[in-house]
Coordinates of C-alpha atoms in Angstrom, one line a residue:
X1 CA 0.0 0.0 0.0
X2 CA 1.4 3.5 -1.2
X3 CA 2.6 5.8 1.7
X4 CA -0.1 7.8 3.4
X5 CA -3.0 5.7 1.7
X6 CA -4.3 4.0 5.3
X7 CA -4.5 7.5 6.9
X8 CA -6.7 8.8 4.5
X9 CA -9.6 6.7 5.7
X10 CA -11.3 6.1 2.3
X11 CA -11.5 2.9 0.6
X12 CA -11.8 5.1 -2.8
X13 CA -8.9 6.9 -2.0
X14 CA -6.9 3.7 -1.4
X15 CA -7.9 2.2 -5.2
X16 CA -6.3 5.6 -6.6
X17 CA -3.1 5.9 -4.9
X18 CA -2.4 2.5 -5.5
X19 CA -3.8 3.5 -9.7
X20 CA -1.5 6.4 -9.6
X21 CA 1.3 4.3 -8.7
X22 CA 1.4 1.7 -10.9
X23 CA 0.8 4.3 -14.2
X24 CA 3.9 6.2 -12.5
X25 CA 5.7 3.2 -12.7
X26 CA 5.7 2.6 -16.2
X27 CA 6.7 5.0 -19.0
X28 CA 3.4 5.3 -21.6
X29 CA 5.4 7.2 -24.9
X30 CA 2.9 8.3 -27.5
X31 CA 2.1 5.2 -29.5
X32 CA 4.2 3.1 -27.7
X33 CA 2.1 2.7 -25.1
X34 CA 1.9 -1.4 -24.8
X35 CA 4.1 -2.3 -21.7
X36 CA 1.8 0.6 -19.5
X37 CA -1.3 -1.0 -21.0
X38 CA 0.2 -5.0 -19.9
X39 CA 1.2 -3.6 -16.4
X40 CA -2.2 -1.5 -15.6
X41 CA -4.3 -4.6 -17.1
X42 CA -2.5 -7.2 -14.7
X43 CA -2.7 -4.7 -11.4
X44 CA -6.3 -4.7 -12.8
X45 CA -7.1 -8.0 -12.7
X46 CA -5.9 -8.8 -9.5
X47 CA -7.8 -5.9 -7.7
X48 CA -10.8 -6.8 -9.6
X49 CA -10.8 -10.1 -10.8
X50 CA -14.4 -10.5 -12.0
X51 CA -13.9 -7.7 -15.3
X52 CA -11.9 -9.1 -18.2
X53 CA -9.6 -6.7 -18.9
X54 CA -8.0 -6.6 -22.1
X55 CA -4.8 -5.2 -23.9
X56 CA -6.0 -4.1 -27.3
X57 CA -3.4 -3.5 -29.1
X58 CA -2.5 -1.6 -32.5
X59 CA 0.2 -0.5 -35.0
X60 CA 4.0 -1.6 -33.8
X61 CA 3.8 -0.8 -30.4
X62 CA 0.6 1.3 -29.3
X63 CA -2.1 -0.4 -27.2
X64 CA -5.2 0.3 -25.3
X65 CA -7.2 -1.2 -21.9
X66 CA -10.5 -1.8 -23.2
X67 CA -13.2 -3.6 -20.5
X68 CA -16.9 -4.1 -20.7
X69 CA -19.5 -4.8 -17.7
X70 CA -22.3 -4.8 -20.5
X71 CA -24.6 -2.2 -21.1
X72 CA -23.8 1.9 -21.0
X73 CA -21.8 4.8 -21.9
X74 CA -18.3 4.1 -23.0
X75 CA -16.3 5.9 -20.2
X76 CA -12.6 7.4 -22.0
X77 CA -9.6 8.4 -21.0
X78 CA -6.3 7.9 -22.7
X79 CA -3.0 6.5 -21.6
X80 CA -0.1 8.4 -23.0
X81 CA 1.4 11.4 -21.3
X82 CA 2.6 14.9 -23.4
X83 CA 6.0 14.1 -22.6
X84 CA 7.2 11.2 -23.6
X85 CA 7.8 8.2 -21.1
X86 CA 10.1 9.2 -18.6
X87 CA 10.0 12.9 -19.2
X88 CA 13.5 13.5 -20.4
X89 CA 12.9 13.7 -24.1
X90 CA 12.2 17.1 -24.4
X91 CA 14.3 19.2 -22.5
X92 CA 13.6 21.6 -25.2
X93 CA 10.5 22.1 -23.7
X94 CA 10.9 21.5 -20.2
X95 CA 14.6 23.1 -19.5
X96 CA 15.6 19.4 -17.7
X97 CA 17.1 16.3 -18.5
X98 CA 17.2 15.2 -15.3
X99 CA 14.2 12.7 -14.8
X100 CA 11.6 13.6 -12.8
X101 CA 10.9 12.5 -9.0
X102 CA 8.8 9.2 -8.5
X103 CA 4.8 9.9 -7.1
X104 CA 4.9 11.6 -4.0
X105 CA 1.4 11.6 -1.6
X106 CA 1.0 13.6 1.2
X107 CA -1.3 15.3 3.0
X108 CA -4.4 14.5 0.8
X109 CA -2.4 15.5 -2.9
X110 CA -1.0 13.5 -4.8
X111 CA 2.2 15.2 -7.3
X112 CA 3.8 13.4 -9.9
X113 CA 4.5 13.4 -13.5
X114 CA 2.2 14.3 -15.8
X115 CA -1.1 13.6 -13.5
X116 CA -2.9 16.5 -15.3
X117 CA -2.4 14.8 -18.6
X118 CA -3.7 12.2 -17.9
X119 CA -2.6 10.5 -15.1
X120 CA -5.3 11.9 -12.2
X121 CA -8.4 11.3 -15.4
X122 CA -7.0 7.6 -15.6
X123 CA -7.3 6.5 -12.2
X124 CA -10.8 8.2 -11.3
X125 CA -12.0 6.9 -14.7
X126 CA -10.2 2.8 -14.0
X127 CA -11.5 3.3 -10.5
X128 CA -15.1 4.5 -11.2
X129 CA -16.0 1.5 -13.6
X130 CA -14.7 -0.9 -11.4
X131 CA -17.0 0.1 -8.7
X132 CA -20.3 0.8 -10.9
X133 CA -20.2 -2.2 -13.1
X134 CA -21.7 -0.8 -16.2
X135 CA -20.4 0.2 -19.4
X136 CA -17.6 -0.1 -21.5
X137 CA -13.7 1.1 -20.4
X138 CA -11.8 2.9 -23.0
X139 CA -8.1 4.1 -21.4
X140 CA -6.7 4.9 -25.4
X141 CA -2.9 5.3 -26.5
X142 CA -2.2 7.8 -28.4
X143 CA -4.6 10.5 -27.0
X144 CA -2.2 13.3 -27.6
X145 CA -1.6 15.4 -30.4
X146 CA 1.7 14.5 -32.9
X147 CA 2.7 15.6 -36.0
X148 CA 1.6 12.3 -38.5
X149 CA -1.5 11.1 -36.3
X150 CA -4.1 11.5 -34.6
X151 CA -6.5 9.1 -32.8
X152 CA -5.1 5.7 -33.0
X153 CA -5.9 4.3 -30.4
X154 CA -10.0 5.8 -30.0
X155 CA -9.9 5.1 -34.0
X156 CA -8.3 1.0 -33.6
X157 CA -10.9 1.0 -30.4
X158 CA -14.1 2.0 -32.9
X159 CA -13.4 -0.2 -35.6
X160 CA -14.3 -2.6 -33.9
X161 CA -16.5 -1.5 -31.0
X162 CA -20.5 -2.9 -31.2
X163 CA -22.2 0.5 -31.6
X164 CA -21.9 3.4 -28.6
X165 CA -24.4 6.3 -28.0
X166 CA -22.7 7.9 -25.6
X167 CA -19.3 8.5 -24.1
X168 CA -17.8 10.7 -21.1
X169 CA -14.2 11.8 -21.7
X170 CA -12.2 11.9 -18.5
X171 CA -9.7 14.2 -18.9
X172 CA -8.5 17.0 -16.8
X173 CA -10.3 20.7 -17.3
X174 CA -12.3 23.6 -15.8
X175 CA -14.9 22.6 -13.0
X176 CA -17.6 22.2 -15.5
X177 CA -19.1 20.1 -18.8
X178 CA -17.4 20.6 -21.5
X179 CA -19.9 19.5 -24.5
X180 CA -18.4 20.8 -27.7
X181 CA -14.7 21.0 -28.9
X182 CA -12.7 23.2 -31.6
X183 CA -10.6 21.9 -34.5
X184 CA -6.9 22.0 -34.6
X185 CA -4.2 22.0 -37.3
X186 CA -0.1 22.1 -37.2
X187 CA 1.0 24.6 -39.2
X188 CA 4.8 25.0 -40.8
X189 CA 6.0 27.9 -42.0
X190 CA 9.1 27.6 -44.3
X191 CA 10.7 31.2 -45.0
X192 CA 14.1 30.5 -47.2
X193 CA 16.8 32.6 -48.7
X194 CA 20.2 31.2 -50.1
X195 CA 23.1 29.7 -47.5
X196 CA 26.0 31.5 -46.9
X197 CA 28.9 31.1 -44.6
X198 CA 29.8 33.2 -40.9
X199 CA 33.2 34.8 -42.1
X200 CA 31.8 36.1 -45.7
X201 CA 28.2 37.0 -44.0
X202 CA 27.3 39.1 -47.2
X203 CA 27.5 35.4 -49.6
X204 CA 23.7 34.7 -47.7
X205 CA 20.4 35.9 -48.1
X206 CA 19.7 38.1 -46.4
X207 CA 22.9 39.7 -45.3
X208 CA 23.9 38.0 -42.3
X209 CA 21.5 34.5 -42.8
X210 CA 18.1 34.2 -42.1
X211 CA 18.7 33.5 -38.5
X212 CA 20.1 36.6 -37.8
X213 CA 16.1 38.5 -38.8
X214 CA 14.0 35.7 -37.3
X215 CA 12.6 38.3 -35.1
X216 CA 10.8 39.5 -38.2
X217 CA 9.4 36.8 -38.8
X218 CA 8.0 36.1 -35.7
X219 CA 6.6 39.4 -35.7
X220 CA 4.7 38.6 -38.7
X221 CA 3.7 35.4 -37.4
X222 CA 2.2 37.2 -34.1
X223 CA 0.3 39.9 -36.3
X224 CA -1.3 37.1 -38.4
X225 CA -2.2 35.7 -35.0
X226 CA -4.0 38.9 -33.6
X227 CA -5.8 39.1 -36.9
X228 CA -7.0 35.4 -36.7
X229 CA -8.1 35.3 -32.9
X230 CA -9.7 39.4 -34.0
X231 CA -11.9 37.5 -36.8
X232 CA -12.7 34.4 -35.3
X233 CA -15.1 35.3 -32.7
X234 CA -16.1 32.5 -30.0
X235 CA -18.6 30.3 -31.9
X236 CA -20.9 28.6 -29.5
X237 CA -18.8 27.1 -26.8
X238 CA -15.7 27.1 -28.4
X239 CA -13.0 29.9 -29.3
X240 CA -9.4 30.4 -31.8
X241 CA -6.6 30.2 -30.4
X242 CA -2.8 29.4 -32.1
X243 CA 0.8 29.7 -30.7
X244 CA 4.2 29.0 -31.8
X245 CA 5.6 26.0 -30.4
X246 CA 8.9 25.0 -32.0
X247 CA 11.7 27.1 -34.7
X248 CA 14.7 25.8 -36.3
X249 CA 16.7 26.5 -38.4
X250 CA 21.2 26.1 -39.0
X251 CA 23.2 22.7 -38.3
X252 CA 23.9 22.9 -34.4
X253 CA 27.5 20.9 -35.2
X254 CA 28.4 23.5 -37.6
X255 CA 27.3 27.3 -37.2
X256 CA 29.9 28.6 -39.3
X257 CA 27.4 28.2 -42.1
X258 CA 24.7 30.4 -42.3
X259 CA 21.0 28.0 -43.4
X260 CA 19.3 28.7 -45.7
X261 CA 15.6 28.2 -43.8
X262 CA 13.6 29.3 -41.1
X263 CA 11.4 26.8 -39.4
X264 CA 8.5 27.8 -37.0
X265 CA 6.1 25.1 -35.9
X266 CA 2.7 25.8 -34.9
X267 CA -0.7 24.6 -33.3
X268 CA -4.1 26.7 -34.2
X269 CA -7.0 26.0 -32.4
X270 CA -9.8 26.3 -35.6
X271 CA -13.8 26.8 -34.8
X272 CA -16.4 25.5 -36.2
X273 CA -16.5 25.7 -40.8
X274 CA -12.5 26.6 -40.9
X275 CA -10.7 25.3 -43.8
X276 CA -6.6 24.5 -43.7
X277 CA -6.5 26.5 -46.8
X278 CA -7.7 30.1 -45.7
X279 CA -5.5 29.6 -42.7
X280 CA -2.6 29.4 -44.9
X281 CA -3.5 31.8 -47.4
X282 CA -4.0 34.2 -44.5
X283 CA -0.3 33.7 -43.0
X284 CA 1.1 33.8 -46.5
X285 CA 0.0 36.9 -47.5
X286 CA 1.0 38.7 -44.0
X287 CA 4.4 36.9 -44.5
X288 CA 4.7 38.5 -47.9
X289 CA 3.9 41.9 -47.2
X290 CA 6.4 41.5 -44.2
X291 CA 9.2 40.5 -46.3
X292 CA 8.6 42.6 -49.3
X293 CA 10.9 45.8 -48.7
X294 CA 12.7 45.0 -45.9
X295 CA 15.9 42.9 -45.1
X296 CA 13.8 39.4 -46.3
X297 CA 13.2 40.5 -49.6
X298 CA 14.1 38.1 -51.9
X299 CA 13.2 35.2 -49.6
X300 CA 10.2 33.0 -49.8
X301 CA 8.0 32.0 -47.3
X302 CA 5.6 28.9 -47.5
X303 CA 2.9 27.4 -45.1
X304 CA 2.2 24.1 -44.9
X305 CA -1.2 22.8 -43.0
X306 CA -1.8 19.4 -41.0
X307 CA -5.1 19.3 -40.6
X308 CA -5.7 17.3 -37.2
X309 CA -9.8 17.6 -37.1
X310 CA -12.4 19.7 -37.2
X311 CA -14.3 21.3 -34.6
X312 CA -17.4 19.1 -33.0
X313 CA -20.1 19.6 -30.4
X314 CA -23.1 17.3 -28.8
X315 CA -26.4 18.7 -28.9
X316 CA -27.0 20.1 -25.1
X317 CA -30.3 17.9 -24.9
X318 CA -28.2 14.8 -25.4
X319 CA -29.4 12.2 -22.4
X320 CA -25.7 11.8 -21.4
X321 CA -25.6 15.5 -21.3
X322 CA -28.5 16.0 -19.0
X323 CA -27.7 12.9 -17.3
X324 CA -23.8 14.7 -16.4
X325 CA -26.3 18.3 -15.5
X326 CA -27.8 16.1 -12.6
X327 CA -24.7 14.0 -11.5
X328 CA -22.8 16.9 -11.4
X329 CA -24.8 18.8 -9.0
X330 CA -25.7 15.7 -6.8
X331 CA -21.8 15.3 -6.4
X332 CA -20.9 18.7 -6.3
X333 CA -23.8 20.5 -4.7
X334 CA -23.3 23.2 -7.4
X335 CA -24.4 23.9 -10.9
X336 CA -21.1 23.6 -13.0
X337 CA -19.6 26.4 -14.3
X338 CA -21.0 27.7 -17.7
X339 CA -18.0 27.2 -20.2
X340 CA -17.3 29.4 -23.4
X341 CA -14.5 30.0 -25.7
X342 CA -13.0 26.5 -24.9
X343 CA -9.8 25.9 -26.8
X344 CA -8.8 22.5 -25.6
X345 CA -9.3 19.5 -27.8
X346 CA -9.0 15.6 -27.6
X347 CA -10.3 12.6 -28.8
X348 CA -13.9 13.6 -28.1
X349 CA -14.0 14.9 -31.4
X350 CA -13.6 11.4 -33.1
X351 CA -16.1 10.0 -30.4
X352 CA -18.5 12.8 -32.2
X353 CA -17.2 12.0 -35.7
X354 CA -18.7 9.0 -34.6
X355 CA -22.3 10.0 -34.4
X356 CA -21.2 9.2 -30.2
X357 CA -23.0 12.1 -27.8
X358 CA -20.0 13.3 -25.8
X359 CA -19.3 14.8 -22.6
X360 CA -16.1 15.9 -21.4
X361 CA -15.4 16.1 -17.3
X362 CA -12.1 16.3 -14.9
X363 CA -10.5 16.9 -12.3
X364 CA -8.5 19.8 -12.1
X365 CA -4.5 20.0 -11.6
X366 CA -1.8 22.4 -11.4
X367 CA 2.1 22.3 -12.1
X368 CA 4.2 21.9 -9.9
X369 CA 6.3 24.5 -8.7
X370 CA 9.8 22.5 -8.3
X371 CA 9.1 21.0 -11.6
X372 CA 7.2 21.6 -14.6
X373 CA 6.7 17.9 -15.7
X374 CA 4.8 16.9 -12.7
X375 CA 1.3 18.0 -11.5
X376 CA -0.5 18.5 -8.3
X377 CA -4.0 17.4 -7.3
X378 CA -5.9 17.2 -4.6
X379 CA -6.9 13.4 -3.5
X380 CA -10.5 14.4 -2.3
X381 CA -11.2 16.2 -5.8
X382 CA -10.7 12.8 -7.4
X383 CA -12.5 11.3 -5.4
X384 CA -15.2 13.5 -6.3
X385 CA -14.7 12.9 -10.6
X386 CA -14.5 9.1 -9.8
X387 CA -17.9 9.4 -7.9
X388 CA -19.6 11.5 -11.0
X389 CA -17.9 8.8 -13.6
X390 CA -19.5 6.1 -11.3
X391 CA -22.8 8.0 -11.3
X392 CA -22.8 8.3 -15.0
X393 CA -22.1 5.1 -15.7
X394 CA -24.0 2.7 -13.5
X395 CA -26.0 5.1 -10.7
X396 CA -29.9 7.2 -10.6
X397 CA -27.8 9.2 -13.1
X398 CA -26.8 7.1 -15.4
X399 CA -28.6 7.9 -19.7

């Protein structure tokens, strides 16, 4: 038993400590999620022997935890973490290489690596079936967003799934439902000029190399942005939103030569009727009146889109909907928080692609303040999303 657990008096409590340890003790990389899967589904079957729980898995080394008590809403929540397995893969991200500290409980919160996402969901969600019974299990891989892919694991899941009406996502979020969700894209944007070398700086264009007026680019990139989140007003439940999360450009073993490209990665948050093609005709044409005149002249600048999904909702009458309207307050004592301009996105949408009514609901986290790769979250508000999950699944509340 996990330190701390017995003191905590609560036989719910106990199941998810002991959940949050054993997903902390295996690594669960995006689509390589099979040895978490095999060591969740044995600790699994020895707590609750009476479920068959299975390791379903797909491509070369992705899996999910699939179980079914029969009847009732398909209860989801997915497996891999943002950072990959042991949180040392993108110090380019996280400033550390260093890996991060095992689980720690104390005092009612539980902090460890990457509990918001999606660690904390996980256990409530594992824990919650277990105890009502009903319903299918769904804890995916590959519930994150990567360039190349999107949804393997919900998508291997629904191939061959007998047909669902309704699903709750457990994923971390505000303290509310969440029953619609925008689109996303990746968006690339190449801006090239001609290679040169450091100790003739004048042989590249522009004058210098590219790096050396990357500010100007990113300048162009950030007006685009205001212009996009200034025409694409919240729609419904839902809002824009779009960032700049990776740039690159040079050979880091050789910086004598001046590259020829500018890389900037980003991720756009898209509501509902947005097309991957205005988005980069948009960014193009600020681009080019950016470079035209100035220092870039000369260069070229492309966009290239990755269209993850499109934006999705579930009609507000839905049963599961109403259903997670009366759970909530019977758990909470409180209506939940009305929720507008919501820019987070997960595999919901392909449960709604799906003709699947959808509600998302979780518990909420924050980062740590010795460490960014781990999370913090309070035991007893757990307790509380495993209680709704079990009321939606198999209680008075259930659709």
């Amino acid at each position: 038993m996990a330190t701390g657990v017995r003191r905590l008096g609560s036989f719910l409590t106990e199941d998810l400590v002991e959940l949050l340890g054993v997903l902390d003790q295996t690594p669960a990389p995006r689509g390589r999620e099979s040895l978490a899967a095999a060591a969740l589904a044995t600790w699994c079957a020895r707590r609750w022997p009476a479920i068959e729980w299975t390791v379903q898995p797909y491509g070369a080394e992705g899996a999910n935890l699939v179980a079914t008590c029969g009847p009732g809403p398909l209860l989801y929540s997915h497996l891999d973490t943002s950072l990959d397995g042991d949180g040392r893969s993108a110090p380019e991200v996280t400033g550390r290489t260093d890996p991060p500290a095992p689980l720690r409980i104390a005092d009612g919160v539980a902090e460890g690596f990457c509990l918001g996402v999606a660690r904390a969901p996980v256990a409530a969600a594992v824990a919650a079936f277990a105890r009502a019974g009903r319903g299918t299990l769904l804890i995916a891989g590959s519930g994150t967003h990567r360039r190349g892919g999107h949804g393997e694991g919900v998508r291997a899941f629904l191939d061959t799934a007998p047909p669902i009406e309704s699903a709750i996502v457990a994923k971390g979020g505000p303290p509310g439902l969440i029953t619609a969700e925008p689109g996303a894209a990746f968006l690339r944007v190449r801006v090239t000029g001609r290679p040169g070398v450091s100790m003739l700086p004048e042989t590249a264009l522009p004058a210098g190399g590219i790096v050396r007026h990357a500010g100007l680019v990113l300048d162009a990139v950030e007006t685009w942005r205001e212009r996009y989140l200034a025409s694409r007003a919240p729609f419904g439940r839902v809002g824009a939103q779009a960032g700049i999360g990776a740039i690159r450009a040079g050979w880091t073993e050789k910086p004598d030569l001046l590259p020829a490209e500018l890389l900037l990665d980003l991720y756009v948050i898209t509501v509902p009727g947005e097309r991957g093609s205005r988005l980069a005709t948009e960014l193009t044409a600020t681009l080019h009146a950016v470079l035209a005149g100035g220092p870039l002249e000369g260069c070229s600048a492309h966009v290239e889109v990755e269209w993850l999904h499109d934006a999705q909702a579930t009609d507000e009458r839905a049963p599961i909907v109403t259903a997670a309207e009366h759970a909530w307050e019977h758990v909470f004592d409180t209506p939940p928080v009305d929720i507008v301009g919501w820019t987070g996105t997960t595999d919901g949408v392909v449960l709604r692609e799906h003709g699947i009514d959808t509600v998302r609901v979780g518990p909420q986290s924050v980062r740590s303040s010795s460490d960014p790769r781990r999370d913090v979250v309070e035991l007893a508000v757990l307790e509380r999303y495993q209680r709704l999950y079990e009321a939606l699944l198999g209680g008075a509340h259930a659709p």
